[in-house]
Amino acid sequence: MVTAFECYFRTDDTLHAQGSGHLGKAHRPAEVVMIGHRQGLVSEIQRTLVRLAHEIIEKNNGADSIGLVGIKRRGIPLAQRLAKLISEIEKRPVDSGVLDISFYRDDLSTYDTRPVVTPGSIGFDVTGRKIILVDDVLYTGRTIRAALDALFDHGRPKQVQLLVLIDRGHRELPIEATFVGRNIQTTDKEIIEVKLQEVDNDEQVLLVERID
């Protein structure tokens, strides 16, 4: 068992260790990144989402025809939180849906991760809407490519924008996010792990190094 540092998701992007947790034997700590602020009433992750909600409203001149689609798994609670925030700001309901993309993967190997789209209903009609795809981490861009293909199988949006909590670089496809919570420089051997209350009963972002 190896220890990985926990740290705050800080608005000034500085790194600050606050404790430790345990990861499986395939990972070891690389460096401290960030964690949701547990002592505060509102986490720093949530504060970042508030900022992103305002950016969405500003770019789209309000919330008319906006729909948020979260990529399963952690994109879903992020999309739901953002939809609620935008709804509270704009005083109108905002749709939030789900796009299920499953992975055949082995985090202990060097084989590439291949995203596989799972058929299913998004939850609302995307045709003619401004759709904001939401995911936790943007890496090679393959997941977003698969998500775009799946999205257009469900309808033809007027426009598609991409929002990610973390952009870790290393793109293999010409895909960039419209809205980014944080840019974090990583190596190919490092993994960013996002944990959210709705999925993990925790609120943190860890940067760990994969052991070959």
mmCIF file of C-alpha atoms in Angstrom:
data_model
loop_
_atom_site.group_PDB
_atom_site.id
_atom_site.type_symbol
_atom_site.label_atom_id
_atom_site.label_comp_id
_atom_site.label_asym_id
_atom_site.label_seq_id
_atom_site.Cartn_x
_atom_site.Cartn_y
_atom_site.Cartn_z
ATOM 1 C CA MET A 1 0.000 0.000 0.000
ATOM 2 C CA VAL A 2 1.344 3.430 -0.930
ATOM 3 C CA THR A 3 0.506 6.816 0.478
ATOM 4 C CA ALA A 4 -0.647 9.722 -1.682
ATOM 5 C CA PHE A 5 -0.808 13.253 -0.374
ATOM 6 C CA GLU A 6 -4.067 15.129 -0.150
ATOM 7 C CA CYS A 7 -4.085 18.832 -0.825
ATOM 8 C CA TYR A 8 -6.402 21.757 -1.314
ATOM 9 C CA PHE A 9 -7.882 22.802 -4.646
ATOM 10 C CA ARG A 10 -6.620 26.348 -4.213
ATOM 11 C CA THR A 11 -7.753 29.374 -6.178
ATOM 12 C CA ASP A 12 -4.181 30.653 -6.493
ATOM 13 C CA ASP A 13 -3.008 27.333 -8.013
ATOM 14 C CA THR A 14 -0.378 26.880 -5.299
ATOM 15 C CA LEU A 15 0.331 23.420 -3.929
ATOM 16 C CA HIS A 16 -0.242 22.702 -0.273
ATOM 17 C CA ALA A 17 -0.182 19.273 1.382
ATOM 18 C CA GLN A 18 -2.815 18.654 4.034
ATOM 19 C CA GLY A 19 -2.611 14.984 4.920
ATOM 20 C CA SER A 20 -2.469 11.580 3.337
ATOM 21 C CA GLY A 21 -4.652 8.837 1.973
ATOM 22 C CA HIS A 22 -3.973 5.400 0.550
ATOM 23 C CA LEU A 23 -3.844 4.284 -3.055
ATOM 24 C CA GLY A 24 -3.413 0.846 -4.581
ATOM 25 C CA LYS A 25 0.033 -0.606 -5.115
ATOM 26 C CA ALA A 26 0.053 0.415 -8.797
ATOM 27 C CA HIS A 27 0.399 4.088 -7.902
ATOM 28 C CA ARG A 28 2.831 6.185 -5.929
ATOM 29 C CA PRO A 29 2.679 9.914 -5.112
ATOM 30 C CA ALA A 30 4.055 12.162 -7.844
ATOM 31 C CA GLU A 31 3.349 15.591 -6.404
ATOM 32 C CA VAL A 32 0.626 17.356 -4.516
ATOM 33 C CA VAL A 33 -2.108 18.896 -6.619
ATOM 34 C CA MET A 34 -5.368 19.846 -4.914
ATOM 35 C CA ILE A 35 -8.414 18.821 -2.935
ATOM 36 C CA GLY A 36 -11.815 20.293 -2.186
ATOM 37 C CA HIS A 37 -11.816 22.575 0.862
ATOM 38 C CA ARG A 38 -13.317 20.371 3.579
ATOM 39 C CA GLN A 39 -13.369 23.003 6.320
ATOM 40 C CA GLY A 40 -15.377 25.550 4.318
ATOM 41 C CA LEU A 41 -19.102 25.533 3.627
ATOM 42 C CA VAL A 42 -18.354 25.673 -0.081
ATOM 43 C CA SER A 43 -15.478 23.668 -1.549
ATOM 44 C CA GLU A 44 -12.899 25.240 -3.811
ATOM 45 C CA ILE A 45 -14.097 22.841 -6.500
ATOM 46 C CA GLN A 46 -17.574 24.298 -6.072
ATOM 47 C CA ARG A 47 -16.158 27.824 -6.193
ATOM 48 C CA THR A 48 -14.504 26.931 -9.474
ATOM 49 C CA LEU A 49 -17.837 25.652 -10.782
ATOM 50 C CA VAL A 50 -19.463 28.954 -9.803
ATOM 51 C CA ARG A 51 -16.857 30.769 -11.886
ATOM 52 C CA LEU A 52 -17.424 28.409 -14.798
ATOM 53 C CA ALA A 53 -21.188 28.888 -14.560
ATOM 54 C CA HIS A 54 -20.739 32.639 -14.935
ATOM 55 C CA GLU A 55 -18.368 32.086 -17.870
ATOM 56 C CA ILE A 56 -20.984 29.899 -19.572
ATOM 57 C CA ILE A 57 -23.653 32.555 -19.120
ATOM 58 C CA GLU A 58 -21.362 35.320 -20.382
ATOM 59 C CA LYS A 59 -20.245 33.416 -23.481
ATOM 60 C CA ASN A 60 -23.793 32.362 -24.382
ATOM 61 C CA ASN A 61 -25.499 35.665 -23.502
ATOM 62 C CA GLY A 62 -27.685 33.968 -20.945
ATOM 63 C CA ALA A 63 -29.083 30.469 -20.604
ATOM 64 C CA ASP A 64 -31.478 30.365 -23.551
ATOM 65 C CA SER A 65 -31.332 26.990 -25.324
ATOM 66 C CA ILE A 66 -28.401 25.795 -23.167
ATOM 67 C CA GLY A 67 -28.235 22.136 -22.158
ATOM 68 C CA LEU A 68 -25.472 20.458 -20.157
ATOM 69 C CA VAL A 69 -24.513 16.854 -20.865
ATOM 70 C CA GLY A 70 -22.253 15.087 -18.381
ATOM 71 C CA ILE A 71 -19.981 12.293 -19.547
ATOM 72 C CA LYS A 72 -20.367 9.334 -17.185
ATOM 73 C CA ARG A 73 -19.224 9.066 -14.465
ATOM 74 C CA ARG A 74 -17.921 12.236 -12.864
ATOM 75 C CA GLY A 75 -19.016 14.511 -15.653
ATOM 76 C CA ILE A 76 -22.598 13.822 -14.576
ATOM 77 C CA PRO A 77 -22.494 15.430 -11.092
ATOM 78 C CA LEU A 78 -20.415 18.285 -12.481
ATOM 79 C CA ALA A 79 -23.062 18.943 -15.155
ATOM 80 C CA GLN A 80 -25.821 18.722 -12.558
ATOM 81 C CA ARG A 81 -24.076 21.181 -10.250
ATOM 82 C CA LEU A 82 -23.481 23.600 -13.123
ATOM 83 C CA ALA A 83 -27.076 23.347 -14.326
ATOM 84 C CA LYS A 84 -28.292 24.153 -10.822
ATOM 85 C CA LEU A 85 -25.921 27.116 -10.520
ATOM 86 C CA ILE A 86 -26.900 28.546 -13.901
ATOM 87 C CA SER A 87 -30.572 28.038 -13.097
ATOM 88 C CA GLU A 88 -30.184 29.922 -9.820
ATOM 89 C CA ILE A 89 -28.352 32.794 -11.525
ATOM 90 C CA GLU A 90 -30.670 33.080 -14.523
ATOM 91 C CA LYS A 91 -33.889 32.231 -12.618
ATOM 92 C CA ARG A 92 -34.927 29.613 -15.179
ATOM 93 C CA PRO A 93 -34.608 25.815 -15.476
ATOM 94 C CA VAL A 94 -31.555 24.424 -17.260
ATOM 95 C CA ASP A 95 -31.519 20.882 -18.665
ATOM 96 C CA SER A 96 -28.844 18.429 -17.542
ATOM 97 C CA GLY A 97 -28.368 15.070 -19.233
ATOM 98 C CA VAL A 98 -26.143 11.993 -19.294
ATOM 99 C CA LEU A 99 -23.831 10.510 -21.914
ATOM 100 C CA ASP A 100 -22.595 7.037 -21.024
ATOM 101 C CA ILE A 101 -19.103 6.181 -22.287
ATOM 102 C CA SER A 102 -17.614 2.972 -20.927
ATOM 103 C CA PHE A 103 -13.931 2.129 -21.003
ATOM 104 C CA TYR A 104 -12.053 -1.060 -21.712
ATOM 105 C CA ARG A 105 -8.951 -0.208 -19.793
ATOM 106 C CA ASP A 106 -6.196 -1.489 -17.567
ATOM 107 C CA ASP A 107 -4.598 1.252 -15.511
ATOM 108 C CA LEU A 108 -1.706 -1.076 -14.657
ATOM 109 C CA SER A 109 -0.653 -1.599 -18.267
ATOM 110 C CA THR A 110 0.748 0.595 -21.017
ATOM 111 C CA TYR A 111 -2.085 -0.249 -23.420
ATOM 112 C CA ASP A 112 -4.133 2.657 -24.743
ATOM 113 C CA THR A 113 -7.521 3.412 -23.278
ATOM 114 C CA ARG A 114 -10.293 2.926 -25.832
ATOM 115 C CA PRO A 115 -13.566 4.745 -25.130
ATOM 116 C CA VAL A 116 -16.705 2.806 -25.989
ATOM 117 C CA VAL A 117 -20.051 4.568 -26.298
ATOM 118 C CA THR A 118 -22.982 2.918 -24.521
ATOM 119 C CA PRO A 119 -26.328 3.567 -26.239
ATOM 120 C CA GLY A 120 -28.961 5.276 -24.126
ATOM 121 C CA SER A 121 -31.079 8.351 -23.733
ATOM 122 C CA ILE A 122 -29.400 11.631 -22.843
ATOM 123 C CA GLY A 123 -32.519 12.809 -21.060
ATOM 124 C CA PHE A 124 -33.616 15.696 -23.266
ATOM 125 C CA ASP A 125 -33.706 16.626 -26.953
ATOM 126 C CA VAL A 126 -30.364 18.094 -28.026
ATOM 127 C CA THR A 127 -31.449 19.164 -31.519
ATOM 128 C CA GLY A 128 -31.118 22.896 -32.091
ATOM 129 C CA ARG A 129 -29.667 23.448 -28.618
ATOM 130 C CA LYS A 130 -26.362 24.852 -27.399
ATOM 131 C CA ILE A 131 -24.898 21.770 -25.745
ATOM 132 C CA ILE A 132 -22.092 21.922 -23.210
ATOM 133 C CA LEU A 133 -20.303 18.595 -22.801
ATOM 134 C CA VAL A 134 -18.948 18.245 -19.268
ATOM 135 C CA ASP A 135 -16.135 15.966 -18.106
ATOM 136 C CA ASP A 136 -13.763 15.859 -15.156
ATOM 137 C CA VAL A 137 -10.390 15.503 -16.943
ATOM 138 C CA LEU A 138 -9.320 16.285 -20.513
ATOM 139 C CA TYR A 139 -6.353 14.173 -21.597
ATOM 140 C CA THR A 140 -5.764 12.742 -25.103
ATOM 141 C CA GLY A 141 -9.127 13.884 -26.462
ATOM 142 C CA ARG A 142 -10.301 10.383 -27.389
ATOM 143 C CA THR A 143 -13.127 10.395 -24.860
ATOM 144 C CA ILE A 144 -14.435 13.706 -26.196
ATOM 145 C CA ARG A 145 -14.224 12.438 -29.771
ATOM 146 C CA ALA A 146 -16.342 9.416 -28.810
ATOM 147 C CA ALA A 147 -18.731 11.653 -26.875
ATOM 148 C CA LEU A 148 -19.206 13.949 -29.880
ATOM 149 C CA ASP A 149 -20.010 10.988 -32.115
ATOM 150 C CA ALA A 150 -22.536 9.730 -29.555
ATOM 151 C CA LEU A 151 -24.057 13.162 -29.072
ATOM 152 C CA PHE A 152 -24.767 13.585 -32.773
ATOM 153 C CA ASP A 153 -26.347 10.138 -32.846
ATOM 154 C CA HIS A 154 -28.958 11.594 -30.481
ATOM 155 C CA GLY A 155 -29.664 14.701 -32.542
ATOM 156 C CA ARG A 156 -28.078 17.717 -34.174
ATOM 157 C CA PRO A 157 -27.164 20.460 -31.690
ATOM 158 C CA LYS A 158 -26.874 24.049 -32.844
ATOM 159 C CA GLN A 159 -23.483 24.302 -31.138
ATOM 160 C CA VAL A 160 -21.300 22.143 -28.907
ATOM 161 C CA GLN A 161 -18.967 23.521 -26.248
ATOM 162 C CA LEU A 162 -16.680 21.572 -23.928
ATOM 163 C CA LEU A 163 -16.146 22.143 -20.211
ATOM 164 C CA VAL A 164 -13.616 20.245 -18.095
ATOM 165 C CA LEU A 165 -12.625 20.581 -14.466
ATOM 166 C CA ILE A 166 -8.985 19.675 -15.228
ATOM 167 C CA ASP A 167 -6.993 19.943 -18.466
ATOM 168 C CA ARG A 168 -3.855 17.833 -18.067
ATOM 169 C CA GLY A 169 -2.501 18.233 -21.609
ATOM 170 C CA HIS A 170 -1.012 15.503 -23.837
ATOM 171 C CA ARG A 171 -3.604 15.820 -26.578
ATOM 172 C CA GLU A 172 -3.570 13.279 -29.412
ATOM 173 C CA LEU A 173 -6.479 14.904 -31.246
ATOM 174 C CA PRO A 174 -7.119 18.585 -32.099
ATOM 175 C CA ILE A 175 -9.648 19.028 -29.287
ATOM 176 C CA GLU A 176 -9.637 21.908 -26.819
ATOM 177 C CA ALA A 177 -12.034 22.871 -24.042
ATOM 178 C CA THR A 178 -14.129 26.018 -24.195
ATOM 179 C CA PHE A 179 -14.188 26.240 -20.393
ATOM 180 C CA VAL A 180 -11.424 24.954 -18.076
ATOM 181 C CA GLY A 181 -11.387 24.864 -14.298
ATOM 182 C CA ARG A 182 -7.634 24.301 -13.950
ATOM 183 C CA ASN A 183 -4.706 23.555 -16.257
ATOM 184 C CA ILE A 184 -2.318 21.039 -14.668
ATOM 185 C CA GLN A 185 0.948 20.020 -16.314
ATOM 186 C CA THR A 186 1.531 16.262 -16.101
ATOM 187 C CA THR A 187 3.799 13.580 -17.492
ATOM 188 C CA ASP A 188 2.580 10.519 -19.389
ATOM 189 C CA LYS A 189 3.174 8.377 -16.288
ATOM 190 C CA GLU A 190 1.032 10.532 -14.040
ATOM 191 C CA ILE A 191 -2.687 10.081 -13.461
ATOM 192 C CA ILE A 192 -5.156 12.675 -12.237
ATOM 193 C CA GLU A 193 -7.874 11.237 -10.020
ATOM 194 C CA VAL A 194 -10.974 13.359 -9.422
ATOM 195 C CA LYS A 195 -13.254 12.407 -6.546
ATOM 196 C CA LEU A 196 -16.679 13.980 -6.056
ATOM 197 C CA GLN A 197 -19.167 13.628 -3.224
ATOM 198 C CA GLU A 198 -21.926 12.289 -5.467
ATOM 199 C CA VAL A 199 -19.795 9.411 -6.764
ATOM 200 C CA ASP A 200 -16.997 8.878 -4.240
ATOM 201 C CA ASN A 201 -18.342 10.398 -1.017
ATOM 202 C CA ASP A 202 -15.240 12.576 -1.113
ATOM 203 C CA GLU A 203 -14.129 15.822 -2.742
ATOM 204 C CA GLN A 204 -10.557 15.919 -3.984
ATOM 205 C CA VAL A 205 -8.228 15.849 -6.948
ATOM 206 C CA LEU A 206 -5.050 13.784 -6.726
ATOM 207 C CA LEU A 207 -2.030 13.589 -8.972
ATOM 208 C CA VAL A 208 -0.327 10.196 -8.673
ATOM 209 C CA GLU A 209 2.366 8.445 -10.651
ATOM 210 C CA ARG A 210 1.777 5.069 -12.281
ATOM 211 C CA ILE A 211 4.415 2.435 -11.548
ATOM 212 C CA ASP A 212 5.462 0.414 -14.616
#
